[in-house]
Amino acid sequence: MQCTRDGTVLIAEYVHGIEVDHCKACNGRWLDHHELDELEATRADDDDRRGTIQFAERDSDLHCPECSEVMTAFNYRAYNLELDSCRNEHGFWLDGGEDGEI
């Protein structure tokens, strides 16, 4: 799989015990659809994670690295943090450093 930002081949790595695909060039990460929940669970309990995950949805400039469809950009849980997700629920793109903010 290739980075949606720069085309670099993504390398599998472990973040908090979760296998994610990492771009060494831009430090972005691709999380399969279920992996975002798993990453959240390492830092927050279920009460903190209740509610809508996507606010202010709009078309992204990025394409899904699995199906090549235009992704959706959104504000993550109404925070000032923009993530991108595949409309076909393949996964989420996190730019460098965004995984630490989740």
PDB file of C-alpha atoms in Angstrom:
ATOM      1  CA  MET A   1       0.000   0.000   0.000  1.00  0.00           C
ATOM      2  CA  GLN A   2       1.215   3.527  -0.767  1.00  0.00           C
ATOM      3  CA  CYS A   3       0.991   6.784   1.179  1.00  0.00           C
ATOM      4  CA  THR A   4      -1.988   8.891   0.151  1.00  0.00           C
ATOM      5  CA  ARG A   5       0.108  12.067   0.578  1.00  0.00           C
ATOM      6  CA  ASP A   6       3.332  11.267  -1.286  1.00  0.00           C
ATOM      7  CA  GLY A   7       3.167   7.749  -2.760  1.00  0.00           C
ATOM      8  CA  THR A   8       5.834   6.264  -0.455  1.00  0.00           C
ATOM      9  CA  VAL A   9       5.352   2.580   0.313  1.00  0.00           C
ATOM     10  CA  LEU A  10       3.772   2.219   3.761  1.00  0.00           C
ATOM     11  CA  ILE A  11       5.525   0.023   6.314  1.00  0.00           C
ATOM     12  CA  ALA A  12       3.679  -1.962   8.983  1.00  0.00           C
ATOM     13  CA  GLU A  13       4.552  -0.947  12.557  1.00  0.00           C
ATOM     14  CA  TYR A  14       3.005  -1.272  15.989  1.00  0.00           C
ATOM     15  CA  VAL A  15       1.540   1.671  17.908  1.00  0.00           C
ATOM     16  CA  HIS A  16       0.266   0.754  21.382  1.00  0.00           C
ATOM     17  CA  GLY A  17       0.178  -2.874  20.241  1.00  0.00           C
ATOM     18  CA  ILE A  18      -1.914  -2.084  17.147  1.00  0.00           C
ATOM     19  CA  GLU A  19      -0.493  -2.791  13.699  1.00  0.00           C
ATOM     20  CA  VAL A  20      -0.769   0.339  11.532  1.00  0.00           C
ATOM     21  CA  ASP A  21       0.757   1.306   8.189  1.00  0.00           C
ATOM     22  CA  HIS A  22       3.348   4.095   8.493  1.00  0.00           C
ATOM     23  CA  CYS A  23       4.882   6.450   5.926  1.00  0.00           C
ATOM     24  CA  LYS A  24       8.520   7.118   6.779  1.00  0.00           C
ATOM     25  CA  ALA A  25       8.587  10.172   4.484  1.00  0.00           C
ATOM     26  CA  CYS A  26       5.697  12.239   5.907  1.00  0.00           C
ATOM     27  CA  ASN A  27       5.169  10.340   9.198  1.00  0.00           C
ATOM     28  CA  GLY A  28       1.495   9.743   8.334  1.00  0.00           C
ATOM     29  CA  ARG A  29      -0.359   6.596   9.328  1.00  0.00           C
ATOM     30  CA  TRP A  30      -3.134   4.523   7.790  1.00  0.00           C
ATOM     31  CA  LEU A  31      -5.440   2.809  10.269  1.00  0.00           C
ATOM     32  CA  ASP A  32      -7.868   0.152   9.111  1.00  0.00           C
ATOM     33  CA  HIS A  33     -11.429   1.085  10.042  1.00  0.00           C
ATOM     34  CA  HIS A  34     -11.484  -0.888  13.337  1.00  0.00           C
ATOM     35  CA  GLU A  35      -7.997   0.259  14.376  1.00  0.00           C
ATOM     36  CA  LEU A  36      -9.086   3.818  15.230  1.00  0.00           C
ATOM     37  CA  ASP A  37     -11.383   2.417  17.948  1.00  0.00           C
ATOM     38  CA  GLU A  38      -8.556   0.237  19.204  1.00  0.00           C
ATOM     39  CA  LEU A  39      -6.168   3.212  19.334  1.00  0.00           C
ATOM     40  CA  GLU A  40      -8.731   5.319  21.211  1.00  0.00           C
ATOM     41  CA  ALA A  41      -9.250   2.501  23.709  1.00  0.00           C
ATOM     42  CA  THR A  42      -5.584   2.653  24.712  1.00  0.00           C
ATOM     43  CA  ARG A  43      -6.064   6.180  26.069  1.00  0.00           C
ATOM     44  CA  ALA A  44      -9.755   6.731  26.926  1.00  0.00           C
ATOM     45  CA  ASP A  45     -12.458   4.721  28.633  1.00  0.00           C
ATOM     46  CA  ASP A  46     -15.810   3.952  26.998  1.00  0.00           C
ATOM     47  CA  ASP A  47     -17.545   6.933  28.637  1.00  0.00           C
ATOM     48  CA  ASP A  48     -15.034   9.343  27.089  1.00  0.00           C
ATOM     49  CA  ARG A  49     -15.504   7.780  23.644  1.00  0.00           C
ATOM     50  CA  ARG A  50     -19.299   7.923  23.425  1.00  0.00           C
ATOM     51  CA  GLY A  51     -20.965  10.065  20.811  1.00  0.00           C
ATOM     52  CA  THR A  52     -20.352  11.096  17.272  1.00  0.00           C
ATOM     53  CA  ILE A  53     -16.835  10.732  15.950  1.00  0.00           C
ATOM     54  CA  GLN A  54     -17.209  12.850  12.786  1.00  0.00           C
ATOM     55  CA  PHE A  55     -18.194  16.530  12.710  1.00  0.00           C
ATOM     56  CA  ALA A  56     -18.150  19.046   9.829  1.00  0.00           C
ATOM     57  CA  GLU A  57     -17.645  16.455   7.092  1.00  0.00           C
ATOM     58  CA  ARG A  58     -16.395  17.643   3.699  1.00  0.00           C
ATOM     59  CA  ASP A  59     -14.536  16.259   0.693  1.00  0.00           C
ATOM     60  CA  SER A  60     -10.871  15.547   1.367  1.00  0.00           C
ATOM     61  CA  ASP A  61      -7.966  16.275  -0.959  1.00  0.00           C
ATOM     62  CA  LEU A  62      -6.787  12.703  -0.371  1.00  0.00           C
ATOM     63  CA  HIS A  63      -7.715   9.377  -1.928  1.00  0.00           C
ATOM     64  CA  CYS A  64      -8.077   6.097  -0.069  1.00  0.00           C
ATOM     65  CA  PRO A  65      -4.917   4.002  -0.474  1.00  0.00           C
ATOM     66  CA  GLU A  66      -7.058   0.856  -0.768  1.00  0.00           C
ATOM     67  CA  CYS A  67      -9.876   1.812  -3.182  1.00  0.00           C
ATOM     68  CA  SER A  68      -8.603   5.158  -4.591  1.00  0.00           C
ATOM     69  CA  GLU A  69     -11.922   6.910  -3.867  1.00  0.00           C
ATOM     70  CA  VAL A  70     -11.887  10.515  -2.622  1.00  0.00           C
ATOM     71  CA  MET A  71     -11.982  10.425   1.158  1.00  0.00           C
ATOM     72  CA  THR A  72     -13.977  12.548   3.606  1.00  0.00           C
ATOM     73  CA  ALA A  73     -12.220  15.064   5.841  1.00  0.00           C
ATOM     74  CA  PHE A  74     -13.821  15.712   9.217  1.00  0.00           C
ATOM     75  CA  ASN A  75     -13.222  17.241  12.610  1.00  0.00           C
ATOM     76  CA  TYR A  76     -12.492  14.392  15.003  1.00  0.00           C
ATOM     77  CA  ARG A  77     -15.007  14.363  17.883  1.00  0.00           C
ATOM     78  CA  ALA A  78     -15.537  18.136  17.439  1.00  0.00           C
ATOM     79  CA  TYR A  79     -11.898  18.844  18.370  1.00  0.00           C
ATOM     80  CA  ASN A  80      -9.647  21.036  16.274  1.00  0.00           C
ATOM     81  CA  LEU A  81      -8.175  17.917  14.669  1.00  0.00           C
ATOM     82  CA  GLU A  82      -8.863  17.038  11.040  1.00  0.00           C
ATOM     83  CA  LEU A  83      -8.749  13.383  10.008  1.00  0.00           C
ATOM     84  CA  ASP A  84      -9.577  11.756   6.688  1.00  0.00           C
ATOM     85  CA  SER A  85     -11.702   8.640   6.266  1.00  0.00           C
ATOM     86  CA  CYS A  86     -12.610   6.353   3.420  1.00  0.00           C
ATOM     87  CA  ARG A  87     -16.289   6.563   2.480  1.00  0.00           C
ATOM     88  CA  ASN A  88     -16.200   2.801   1.925  1.00  0.00           C
ATOM     89  CA  GLU A  89     -15.004   2.312   5.519  1.00  0.00           C
ATOM     90  CA  HIS A  90     -11.562   0.994   4.591  1.00  0.00           C
ATOM     91  CA  GLY A  91      -9.872   3.185   7.167  1.00  0.00           C
ATOM     92  CA  PHE A  92      -8.554   6.524   8.384  1.00  0.00           C
ATOM     93  CA  TRP A  93      -5.546   8.624   7.391  1.00  0.00           C
ATOM     94  CA  LEU A  94      -3.710  10.419  10.190  1.00  0.00           C
ATOM     95  CA  ASP A  95      -1.103  12.989   9.228  1.00  0.00           C
ATOM     96  CA  GLY A  96       2.169  13.015  11.158  1.00  0.00           C
ATOM     97  CA  GLY A  97       1.555  13.601  14.871  1.00  0.00           C
ATOM     98  CA  GLU A  98      -2.214  13.203  14.766  1.00  0.00           C
ATOM     99  CA  ASP A  99      -2.122   9.732  16.312  1.00  0.00           C
ATOM    100  CA  GLY A 100      -0.764  11.309  19.503  1.00  0.00           C
ATOM    101  CA  GLU A 101      -3.722  13.694  19.626  1.00  0.00           C
ATOM    102  CA  ILE A 102      -6.246  10.856  19.528  1.00  0.00           C
TER     103      ILE A 102
END
